[in-house]
mmCIF file of C-alpha atoms in Angstrom:
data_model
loop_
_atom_site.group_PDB
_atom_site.id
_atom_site.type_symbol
_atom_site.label_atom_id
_atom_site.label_comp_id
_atom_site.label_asym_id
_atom_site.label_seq_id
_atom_site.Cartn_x
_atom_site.Cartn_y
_atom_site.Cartn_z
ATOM 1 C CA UNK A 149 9.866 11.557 -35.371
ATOM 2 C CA UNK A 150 8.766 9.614 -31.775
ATOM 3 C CA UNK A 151 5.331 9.820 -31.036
ATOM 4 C CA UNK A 152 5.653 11.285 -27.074
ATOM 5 C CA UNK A 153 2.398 10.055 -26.213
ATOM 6 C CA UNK A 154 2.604 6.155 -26.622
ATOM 7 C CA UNK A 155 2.563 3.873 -23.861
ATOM 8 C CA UNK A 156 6.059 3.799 -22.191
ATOM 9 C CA UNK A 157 5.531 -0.106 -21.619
ATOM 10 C CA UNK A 158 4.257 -0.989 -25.520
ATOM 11 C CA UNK A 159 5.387 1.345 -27.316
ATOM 12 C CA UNK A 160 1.744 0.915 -29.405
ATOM 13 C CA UNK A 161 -1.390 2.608 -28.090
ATOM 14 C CA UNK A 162 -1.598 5.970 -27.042
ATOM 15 C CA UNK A 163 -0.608 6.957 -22.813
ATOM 16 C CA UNK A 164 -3.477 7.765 -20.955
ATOM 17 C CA UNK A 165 -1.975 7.507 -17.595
ATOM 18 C CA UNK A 166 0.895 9.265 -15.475
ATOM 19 C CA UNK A 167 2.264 7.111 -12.902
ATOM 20 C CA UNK A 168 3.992 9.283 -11.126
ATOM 21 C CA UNK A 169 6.220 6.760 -8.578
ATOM 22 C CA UNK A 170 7.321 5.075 -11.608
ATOM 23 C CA UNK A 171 7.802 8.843 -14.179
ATOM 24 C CA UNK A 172 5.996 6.329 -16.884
ATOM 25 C CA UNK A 173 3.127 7.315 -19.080
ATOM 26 C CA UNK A 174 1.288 4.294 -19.597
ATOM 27 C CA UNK A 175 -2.030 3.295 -21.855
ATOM 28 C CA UNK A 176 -5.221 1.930 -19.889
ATOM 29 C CA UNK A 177 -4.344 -1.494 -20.432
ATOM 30 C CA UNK A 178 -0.686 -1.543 -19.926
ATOM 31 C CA UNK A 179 -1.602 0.596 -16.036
ATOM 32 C CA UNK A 180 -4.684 -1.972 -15.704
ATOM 33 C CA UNK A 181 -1.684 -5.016 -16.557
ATOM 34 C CA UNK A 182 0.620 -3.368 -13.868
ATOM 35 C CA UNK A 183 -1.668 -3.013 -10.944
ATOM 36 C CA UNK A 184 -2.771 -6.619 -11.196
ATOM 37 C CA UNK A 185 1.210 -7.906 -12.181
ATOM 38 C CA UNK A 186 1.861 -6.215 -8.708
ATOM 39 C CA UNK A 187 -1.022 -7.458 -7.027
ATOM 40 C CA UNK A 188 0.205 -10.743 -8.034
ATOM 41 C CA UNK A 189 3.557 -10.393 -7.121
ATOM 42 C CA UNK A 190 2.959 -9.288 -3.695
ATOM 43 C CA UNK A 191 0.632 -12.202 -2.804
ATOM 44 C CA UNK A 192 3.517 -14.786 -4.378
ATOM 45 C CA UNK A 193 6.521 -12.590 -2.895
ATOM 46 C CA UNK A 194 4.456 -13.316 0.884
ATOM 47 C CA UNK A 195 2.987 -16.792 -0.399
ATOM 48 C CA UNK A 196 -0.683 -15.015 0.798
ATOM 49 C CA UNK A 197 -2.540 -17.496 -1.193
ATOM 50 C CA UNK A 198 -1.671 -21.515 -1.785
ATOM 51 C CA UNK A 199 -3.675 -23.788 -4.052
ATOM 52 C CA UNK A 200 -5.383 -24.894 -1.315
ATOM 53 C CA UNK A 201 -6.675 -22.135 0.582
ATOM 54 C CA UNK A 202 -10.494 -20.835 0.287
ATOM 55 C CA UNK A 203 -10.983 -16.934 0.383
ATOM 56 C CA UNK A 204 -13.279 -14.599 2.139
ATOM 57 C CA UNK A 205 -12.507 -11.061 0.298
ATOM 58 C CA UNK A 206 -14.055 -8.274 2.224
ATOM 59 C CA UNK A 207 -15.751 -5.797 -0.357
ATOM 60 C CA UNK A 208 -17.043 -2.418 0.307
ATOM 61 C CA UNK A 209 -17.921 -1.535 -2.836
ATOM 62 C CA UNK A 210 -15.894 0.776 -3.313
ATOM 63 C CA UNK A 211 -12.801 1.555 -5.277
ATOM 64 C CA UNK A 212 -10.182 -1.261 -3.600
ATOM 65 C CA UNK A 213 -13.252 -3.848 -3.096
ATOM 66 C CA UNK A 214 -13.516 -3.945 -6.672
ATOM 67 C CA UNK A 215 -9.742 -4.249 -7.865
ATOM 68 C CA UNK A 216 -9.171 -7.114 -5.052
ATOM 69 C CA UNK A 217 -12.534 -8.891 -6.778
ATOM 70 C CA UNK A 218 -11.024 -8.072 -10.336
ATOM 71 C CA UNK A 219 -7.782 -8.931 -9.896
ATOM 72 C CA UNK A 220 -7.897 -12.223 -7.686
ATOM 73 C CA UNK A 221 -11.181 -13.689 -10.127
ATOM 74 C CA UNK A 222 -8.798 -13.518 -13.193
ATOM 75 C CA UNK A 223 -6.112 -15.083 -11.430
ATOM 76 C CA UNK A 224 -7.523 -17.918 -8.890
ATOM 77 C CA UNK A 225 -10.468 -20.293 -8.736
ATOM 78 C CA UNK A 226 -13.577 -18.664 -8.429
ATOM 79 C CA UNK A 227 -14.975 -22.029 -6.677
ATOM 80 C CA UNK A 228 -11.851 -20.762 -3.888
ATOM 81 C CA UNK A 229 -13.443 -16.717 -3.669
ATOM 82 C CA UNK A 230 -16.068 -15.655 -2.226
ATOM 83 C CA UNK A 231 -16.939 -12.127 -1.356
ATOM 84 C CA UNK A 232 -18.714 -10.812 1.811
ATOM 85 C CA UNK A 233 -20.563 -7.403 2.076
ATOM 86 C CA UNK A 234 -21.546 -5.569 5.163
ATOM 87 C CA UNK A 235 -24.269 -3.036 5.557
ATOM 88 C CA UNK A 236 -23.348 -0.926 8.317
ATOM 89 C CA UNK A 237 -26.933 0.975 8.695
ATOM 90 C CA UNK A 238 -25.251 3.933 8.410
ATOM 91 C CA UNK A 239 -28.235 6.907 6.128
ATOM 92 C CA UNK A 240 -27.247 7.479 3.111
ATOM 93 C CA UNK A 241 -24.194 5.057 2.715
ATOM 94 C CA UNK A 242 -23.556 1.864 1.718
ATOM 95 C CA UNK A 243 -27.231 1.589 0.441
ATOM 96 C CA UNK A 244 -28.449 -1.836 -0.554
ATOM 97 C CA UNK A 245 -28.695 -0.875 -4.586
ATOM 98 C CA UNK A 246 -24.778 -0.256 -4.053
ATOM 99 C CA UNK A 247 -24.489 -4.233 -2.239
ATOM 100 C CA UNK A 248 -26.845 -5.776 -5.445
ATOM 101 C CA UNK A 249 -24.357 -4.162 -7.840
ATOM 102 C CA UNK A 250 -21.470 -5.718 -6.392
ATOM 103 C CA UNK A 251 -23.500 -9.045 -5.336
ATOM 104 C CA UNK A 252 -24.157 -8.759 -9.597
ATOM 105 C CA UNK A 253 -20.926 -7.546 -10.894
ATOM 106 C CA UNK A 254 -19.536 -10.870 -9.074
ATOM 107 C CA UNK A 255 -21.533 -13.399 -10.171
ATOM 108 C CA UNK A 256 -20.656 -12.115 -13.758
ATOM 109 C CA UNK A 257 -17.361 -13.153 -12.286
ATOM 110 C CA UNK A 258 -18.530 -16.659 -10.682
ATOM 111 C CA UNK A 259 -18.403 -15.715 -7.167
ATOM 112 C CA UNK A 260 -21.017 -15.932 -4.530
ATOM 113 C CA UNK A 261 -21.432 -12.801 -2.240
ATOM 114 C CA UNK A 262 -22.578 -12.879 1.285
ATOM 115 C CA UNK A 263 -24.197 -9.981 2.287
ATOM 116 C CA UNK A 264 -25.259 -9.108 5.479
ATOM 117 C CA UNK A 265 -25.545 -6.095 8.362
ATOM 118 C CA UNK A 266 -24.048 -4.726 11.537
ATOM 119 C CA UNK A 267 -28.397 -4.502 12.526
ATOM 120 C CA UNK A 268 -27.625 -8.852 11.690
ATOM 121 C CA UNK A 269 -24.858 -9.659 13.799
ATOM 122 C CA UNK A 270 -25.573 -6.911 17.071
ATOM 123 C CA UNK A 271 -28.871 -6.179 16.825
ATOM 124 C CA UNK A 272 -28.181 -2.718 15.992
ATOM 125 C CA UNK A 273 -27.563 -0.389 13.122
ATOM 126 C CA UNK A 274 -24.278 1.547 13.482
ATOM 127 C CA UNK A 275 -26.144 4.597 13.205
ATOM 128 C CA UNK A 276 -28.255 3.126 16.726
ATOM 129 C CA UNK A 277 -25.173 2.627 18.249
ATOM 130 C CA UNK A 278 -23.429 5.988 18.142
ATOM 131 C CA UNK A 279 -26.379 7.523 19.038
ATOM 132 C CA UNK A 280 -25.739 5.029 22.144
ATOM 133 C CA UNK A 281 -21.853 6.309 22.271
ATOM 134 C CA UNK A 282 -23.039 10.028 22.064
ATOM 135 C CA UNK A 283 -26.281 9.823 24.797
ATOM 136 C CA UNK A 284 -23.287 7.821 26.959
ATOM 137 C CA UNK A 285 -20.932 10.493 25.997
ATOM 138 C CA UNK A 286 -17.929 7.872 25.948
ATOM 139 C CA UNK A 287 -15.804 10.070 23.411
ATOM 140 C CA UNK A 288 -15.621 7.160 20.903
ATOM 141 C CA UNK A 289 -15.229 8.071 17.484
ATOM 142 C CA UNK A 290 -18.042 6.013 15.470
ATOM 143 C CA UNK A 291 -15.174 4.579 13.476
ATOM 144 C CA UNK A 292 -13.846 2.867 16.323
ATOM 145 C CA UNK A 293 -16.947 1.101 17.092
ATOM 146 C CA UNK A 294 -17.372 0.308 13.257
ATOM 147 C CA UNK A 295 -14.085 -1.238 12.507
ATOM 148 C CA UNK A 296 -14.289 -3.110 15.823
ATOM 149 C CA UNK A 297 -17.368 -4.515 14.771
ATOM 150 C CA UNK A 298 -16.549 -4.689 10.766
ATOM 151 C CA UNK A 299 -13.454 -7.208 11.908
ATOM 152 C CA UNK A 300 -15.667 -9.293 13.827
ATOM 153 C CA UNK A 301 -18.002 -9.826 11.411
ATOM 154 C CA UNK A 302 -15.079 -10.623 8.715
ATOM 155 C CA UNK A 303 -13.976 -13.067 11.251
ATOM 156 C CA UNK A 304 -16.634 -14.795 11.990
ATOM 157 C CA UNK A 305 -17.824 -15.002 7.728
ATOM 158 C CA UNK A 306 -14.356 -16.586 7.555
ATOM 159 C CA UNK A 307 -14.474 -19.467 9.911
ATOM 160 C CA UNK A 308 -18.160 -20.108 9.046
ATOM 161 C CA UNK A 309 -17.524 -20.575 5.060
ATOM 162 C CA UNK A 310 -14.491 -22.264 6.559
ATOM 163 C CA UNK A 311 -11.985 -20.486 4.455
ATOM 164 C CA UNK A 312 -8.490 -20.120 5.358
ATOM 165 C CA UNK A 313 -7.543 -16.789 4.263
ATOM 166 C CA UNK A 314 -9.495 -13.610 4.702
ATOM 167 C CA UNK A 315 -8.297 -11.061 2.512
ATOM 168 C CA UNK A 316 -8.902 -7.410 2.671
ATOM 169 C CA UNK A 317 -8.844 -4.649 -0.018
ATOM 170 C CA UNK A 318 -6.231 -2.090 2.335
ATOM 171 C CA UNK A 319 -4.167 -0.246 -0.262
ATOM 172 C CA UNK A 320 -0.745 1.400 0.466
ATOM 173 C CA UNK A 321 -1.977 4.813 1.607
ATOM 174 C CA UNK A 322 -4.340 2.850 4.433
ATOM 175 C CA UNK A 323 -0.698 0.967 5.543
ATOM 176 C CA UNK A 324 1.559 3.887 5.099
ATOM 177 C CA UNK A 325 -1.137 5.605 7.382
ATOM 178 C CA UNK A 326 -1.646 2.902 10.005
ATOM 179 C CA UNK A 327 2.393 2.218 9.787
ATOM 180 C CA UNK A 328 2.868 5.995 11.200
ATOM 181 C CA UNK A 329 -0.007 6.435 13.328
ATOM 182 C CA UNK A 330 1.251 2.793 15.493
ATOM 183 C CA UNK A 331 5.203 4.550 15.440
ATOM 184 C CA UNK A 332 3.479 7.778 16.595
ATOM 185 C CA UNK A 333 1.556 6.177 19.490
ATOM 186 C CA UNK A 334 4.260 3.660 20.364
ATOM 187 C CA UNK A 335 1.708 0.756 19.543
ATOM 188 C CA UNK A 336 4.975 -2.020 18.287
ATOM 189 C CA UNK A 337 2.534 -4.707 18.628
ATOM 190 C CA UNK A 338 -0.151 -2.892 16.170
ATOM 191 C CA UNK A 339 3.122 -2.408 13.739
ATOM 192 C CA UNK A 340 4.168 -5.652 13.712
ATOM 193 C CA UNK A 341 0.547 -7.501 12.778
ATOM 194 C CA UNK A 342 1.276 -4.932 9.750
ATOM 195 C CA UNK A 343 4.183 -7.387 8.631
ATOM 196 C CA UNK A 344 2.288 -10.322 5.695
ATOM 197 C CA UNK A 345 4.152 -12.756 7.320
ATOM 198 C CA UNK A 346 3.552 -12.078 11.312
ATOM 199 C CA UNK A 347 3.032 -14.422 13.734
ATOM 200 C CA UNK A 348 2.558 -12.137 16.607
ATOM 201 C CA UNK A 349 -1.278 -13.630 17.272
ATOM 202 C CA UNK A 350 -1.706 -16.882 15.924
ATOM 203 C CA UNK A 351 -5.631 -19.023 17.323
ATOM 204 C CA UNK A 352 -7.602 -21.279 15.533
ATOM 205 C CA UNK A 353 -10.878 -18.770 15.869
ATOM 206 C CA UNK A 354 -8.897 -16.096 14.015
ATOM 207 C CA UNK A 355 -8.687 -16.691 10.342
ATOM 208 C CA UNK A 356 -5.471 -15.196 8.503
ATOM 209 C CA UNK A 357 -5.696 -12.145 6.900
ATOM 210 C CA UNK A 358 -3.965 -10.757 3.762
ATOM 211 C CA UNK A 359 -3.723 -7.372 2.199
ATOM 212 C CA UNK A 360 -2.836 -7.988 -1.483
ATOM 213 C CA UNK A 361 -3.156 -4.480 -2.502
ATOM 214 C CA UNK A 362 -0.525 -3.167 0.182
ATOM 215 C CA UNK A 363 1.799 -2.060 -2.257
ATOM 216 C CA UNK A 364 -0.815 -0.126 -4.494
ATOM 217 C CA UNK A 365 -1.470 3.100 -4.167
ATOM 218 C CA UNK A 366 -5.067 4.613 -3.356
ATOM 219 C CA UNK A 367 -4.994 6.969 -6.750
ATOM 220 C CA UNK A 368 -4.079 3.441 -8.728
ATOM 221 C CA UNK A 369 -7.453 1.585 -7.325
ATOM 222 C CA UNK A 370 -9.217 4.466 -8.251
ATOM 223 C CA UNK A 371 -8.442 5.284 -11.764
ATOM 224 C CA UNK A 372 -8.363 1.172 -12.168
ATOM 225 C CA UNK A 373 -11.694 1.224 -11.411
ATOM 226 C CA UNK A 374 -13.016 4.098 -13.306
ATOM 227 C CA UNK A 375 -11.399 2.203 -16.525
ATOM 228 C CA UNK A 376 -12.849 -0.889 -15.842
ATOM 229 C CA UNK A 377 -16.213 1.512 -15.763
ATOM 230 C CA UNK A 378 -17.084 -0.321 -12.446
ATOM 231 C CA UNK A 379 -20.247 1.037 -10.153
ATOM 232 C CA UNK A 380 -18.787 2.287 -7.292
ATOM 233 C CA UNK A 381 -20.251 3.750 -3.896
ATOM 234 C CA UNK A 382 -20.127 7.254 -4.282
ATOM 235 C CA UNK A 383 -21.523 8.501 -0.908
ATOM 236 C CA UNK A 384 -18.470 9.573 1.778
ATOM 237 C CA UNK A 385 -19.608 8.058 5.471
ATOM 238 C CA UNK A 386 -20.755 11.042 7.492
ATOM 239 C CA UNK A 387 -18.798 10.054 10.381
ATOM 240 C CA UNK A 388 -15.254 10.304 8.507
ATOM 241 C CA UNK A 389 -14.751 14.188 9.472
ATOM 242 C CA UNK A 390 -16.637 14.397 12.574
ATOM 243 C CA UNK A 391 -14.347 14.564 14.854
ATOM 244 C CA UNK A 392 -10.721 14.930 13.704
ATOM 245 C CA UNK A 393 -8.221 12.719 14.625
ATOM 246 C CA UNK A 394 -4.525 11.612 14.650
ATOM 247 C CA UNK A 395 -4.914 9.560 11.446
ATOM 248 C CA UNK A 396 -7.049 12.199 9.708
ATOM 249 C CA UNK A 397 -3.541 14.547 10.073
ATOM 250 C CA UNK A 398 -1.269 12.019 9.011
ATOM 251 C CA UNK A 399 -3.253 11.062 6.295
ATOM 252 C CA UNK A 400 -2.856 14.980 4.908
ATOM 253 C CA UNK A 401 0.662 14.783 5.487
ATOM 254 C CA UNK A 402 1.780 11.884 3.944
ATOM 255 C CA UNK A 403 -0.280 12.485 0.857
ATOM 256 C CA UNK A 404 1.297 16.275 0.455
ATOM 257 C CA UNK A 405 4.679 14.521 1.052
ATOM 258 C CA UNK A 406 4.024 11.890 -1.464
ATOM 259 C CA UNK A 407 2.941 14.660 -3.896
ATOM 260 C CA UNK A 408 6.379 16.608 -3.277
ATOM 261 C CA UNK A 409 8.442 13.136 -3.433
ATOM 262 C CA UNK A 410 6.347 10.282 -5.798
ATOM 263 C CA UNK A 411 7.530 7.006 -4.683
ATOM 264 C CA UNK A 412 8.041 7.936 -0.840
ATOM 265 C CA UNK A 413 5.366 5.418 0.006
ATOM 266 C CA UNK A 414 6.273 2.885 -2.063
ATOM 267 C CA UNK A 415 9.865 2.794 -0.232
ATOM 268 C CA UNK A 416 9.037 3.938 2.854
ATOM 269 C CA UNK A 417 6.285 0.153 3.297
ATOM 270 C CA UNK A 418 9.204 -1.641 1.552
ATOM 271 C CA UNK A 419 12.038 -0.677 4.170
ATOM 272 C CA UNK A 420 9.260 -1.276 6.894
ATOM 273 C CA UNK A 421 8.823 -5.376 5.544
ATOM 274 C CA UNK A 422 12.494 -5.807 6.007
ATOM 275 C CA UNK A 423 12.900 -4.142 9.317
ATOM 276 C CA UNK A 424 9.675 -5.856 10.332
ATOM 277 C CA UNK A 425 11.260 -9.191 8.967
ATOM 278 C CA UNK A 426 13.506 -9.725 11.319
ATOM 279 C CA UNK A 427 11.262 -9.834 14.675
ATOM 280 C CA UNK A 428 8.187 -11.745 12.369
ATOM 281 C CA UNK A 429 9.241 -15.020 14.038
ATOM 282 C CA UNK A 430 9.569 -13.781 17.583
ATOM 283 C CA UNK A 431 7.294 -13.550 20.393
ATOM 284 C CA UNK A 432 4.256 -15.782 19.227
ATOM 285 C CA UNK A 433 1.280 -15.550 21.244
ATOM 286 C CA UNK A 434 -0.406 -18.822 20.353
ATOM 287 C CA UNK A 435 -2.923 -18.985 22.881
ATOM 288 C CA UNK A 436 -5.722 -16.117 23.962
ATOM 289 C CA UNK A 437 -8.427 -16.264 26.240
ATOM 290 C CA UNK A 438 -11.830 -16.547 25.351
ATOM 291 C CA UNK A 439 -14.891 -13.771 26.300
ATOM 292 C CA UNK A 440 -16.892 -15.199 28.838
ATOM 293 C CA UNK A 441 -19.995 -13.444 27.380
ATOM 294 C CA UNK A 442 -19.446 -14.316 23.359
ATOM 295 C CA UNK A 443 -16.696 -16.840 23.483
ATOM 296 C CA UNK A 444 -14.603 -14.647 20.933
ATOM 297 C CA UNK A 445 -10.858 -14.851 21.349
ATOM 298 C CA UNK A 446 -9.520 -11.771 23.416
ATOM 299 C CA UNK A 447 -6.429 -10.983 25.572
ATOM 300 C CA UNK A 448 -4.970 -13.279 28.198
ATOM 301 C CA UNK A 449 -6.104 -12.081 31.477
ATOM 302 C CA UNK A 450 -9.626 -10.163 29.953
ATOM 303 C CA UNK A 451 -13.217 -11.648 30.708
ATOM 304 C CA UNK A 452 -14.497 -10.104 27.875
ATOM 305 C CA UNK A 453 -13.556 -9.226 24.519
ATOM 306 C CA UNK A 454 -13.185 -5.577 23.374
ATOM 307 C CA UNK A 455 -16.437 -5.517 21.159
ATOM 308 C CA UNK A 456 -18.659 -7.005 24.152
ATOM 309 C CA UNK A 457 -16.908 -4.232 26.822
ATOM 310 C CA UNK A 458 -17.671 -1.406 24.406
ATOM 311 C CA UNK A 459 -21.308 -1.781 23.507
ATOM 312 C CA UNK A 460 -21.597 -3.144 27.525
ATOM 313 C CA UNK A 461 -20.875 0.733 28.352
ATOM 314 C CA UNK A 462 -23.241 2.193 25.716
ATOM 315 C CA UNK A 463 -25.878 0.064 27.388
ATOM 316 C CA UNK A 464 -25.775 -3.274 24.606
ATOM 317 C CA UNK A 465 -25.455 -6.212 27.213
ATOM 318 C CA UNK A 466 -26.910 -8.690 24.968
ATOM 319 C CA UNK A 467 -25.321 -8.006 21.438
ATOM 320 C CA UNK A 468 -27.059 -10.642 18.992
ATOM 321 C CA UNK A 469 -24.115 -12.254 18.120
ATOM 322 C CA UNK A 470 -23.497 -13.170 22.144
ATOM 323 C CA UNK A 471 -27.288 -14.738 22.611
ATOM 324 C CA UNK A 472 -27.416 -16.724 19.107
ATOM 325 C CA UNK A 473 -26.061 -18.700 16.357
ATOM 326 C CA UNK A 474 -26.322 -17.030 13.394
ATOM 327 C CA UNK A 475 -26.772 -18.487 10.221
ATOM 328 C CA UNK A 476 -23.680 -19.386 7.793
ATOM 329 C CA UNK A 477 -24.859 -16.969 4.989
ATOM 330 C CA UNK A 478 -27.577 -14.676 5.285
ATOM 331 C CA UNK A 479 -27.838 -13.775 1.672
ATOM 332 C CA UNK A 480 -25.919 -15.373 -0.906
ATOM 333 C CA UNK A 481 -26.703 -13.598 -4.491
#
């Protein structure tokens, strides 16, 4: 008589996992072999990563952070990775024993991390500046300010190191999410940057990301992570639920949706990449303008880039990173 519980992909060890978009039950190390297989796959489907290219990965340290670190150190030249953590000052979160674990768990690996701060590069925490946003009462969320300012700093790591490919550790749930919320608000330009392959902003101070985990689902990164027994942040940012917003609700509703139909996601990203396809060579904007306060690329026509107008109306007219040149790496452990 069959054993039911073996692996669905050996046929050996026992199944440990249900992946539901795929109705397999899988053992740890046949679901550990499939997340990086598709990892891989994505990155040479899009040609992310050539033998030449140098990589900033932008880790968290948390769940995603951890498979993009796994996954691209068994696969590419650790003297071509290195890793960059920020510290957004934010009580509680992202604490500095979370940033040595990952700075350690790396070098286990071969790879360098930078680590460094929002406090570093503005010359504020992120907790000092929405206390700014909130005594201004601008009606910013504090994640606006903090991915504004978490790109910037990814950016600027990038072309310092000079690497030529900045990868980030977004998992299909975060596009799926960002996919609706820029069809919802009309925002075509937003959705087609989501394409690996646009060319819809193309200048030599912006370094060119990749997402290989697009295709892998939030749940996956998880339980890959709690197999590989990996330290992860634990803490939730305070700010998430404080104030709710459009992507909060389609978040909810894409994962109950999901839940009743496994594999929506999955299809629903792939359909987008060939409908996105066809416009990925149209439209170029090759040339922007550059901030007349920071000298960071921003939109034709704008004196000053977004980041510099935002903390400019919280009462921040001389961010750090406007008055001097920073240092290459601030901590490399």
């Amino acid at each position: 008589m069959a054993n039911k519980n073996l692996c669905e992909e050996c046929g050996i060890r026992q199944a440990e996992i249900y992946q539901s978009h795929s109705n397999r039950k899988l053992c740890r190390e046949c679901f550990i072999e499939d997340i990086s297989k598709r990892v891989i796959n994505e990155i040479k489907k899009w040609n992310m990563i050539g033998s030449n290219d140098t990589i900033l990965m932008a880790l968290s340290g948390g769940k995603d952070g951890y498979v993009l670190l796994d996954v691209l150190s068994r696969n590419y030249k650790s003297n071509k990775l290195v890793g960059l953590n920020i510290i957004e000052g934010i009580h509680g979160y992202n604490k500095e024993e979370d940033a040595k674990y990952l700075a350690n768990t790396a070098k286990e690996m071969g790879i360098d991390i930078i680590i460094t701060s929002v406090k570093d590069y503005i010359g504020y925490s992120m907790d000092e500046i929405v206390k700014k946003s909130f005594d201004a009462k601008t009606r910013l969320t504090p994640c606006t300010y903090c991915g504004l300012i978490r790109r910037r700093i990814m950016n600027y790591f990038a072309r310092e190191i000079g690497a030529t490919k900045l990868a980030t550790a977004h998992n299909l749930d975060d596009e799926s999410q960002t996919a609706v919320v820029n069809l919802l608000k009309g925002d075509i330009s937003s959705l087609l940057k989501q394409h690996p392959n646009t060319k819809i902003v193309e200048d030599d101070m912006l370094v060119h990301r990749i997402k290989p985990l697009r295709k892998i689902y939030e749940w996956e990164t998880a339980t890959y992570s709690f197999l590989k027994g990996f330290h992860l942040q634990e803490t939730e940012c305070p700010y998430i639920n404080m104030a709710p917003t459009l992507r909060a609700k389609v978040r909810k509703e894409l994962y109950n949706y999901e839940k009743e139909n496994p594999g929506v996601l999955l299809k629903f990203m792939d359909t987008l990449d060939e409908i996105l396809e066809m416009f990925n060579t149209k439209n170029t904007l090759t040339k922007l303008s550059r901030c007349i306060k920071c000298g960071e690329p921003t939109a034709i026509g704008r004196k000053y880039c977004k980041l510099c107008e935002l903390l400019s109306n919280i009462g921040i007219d001389n961010p750090k990173y406007a008055l001097l040149k920073l240092p290459k790496k601030n901590v490399v452990i």
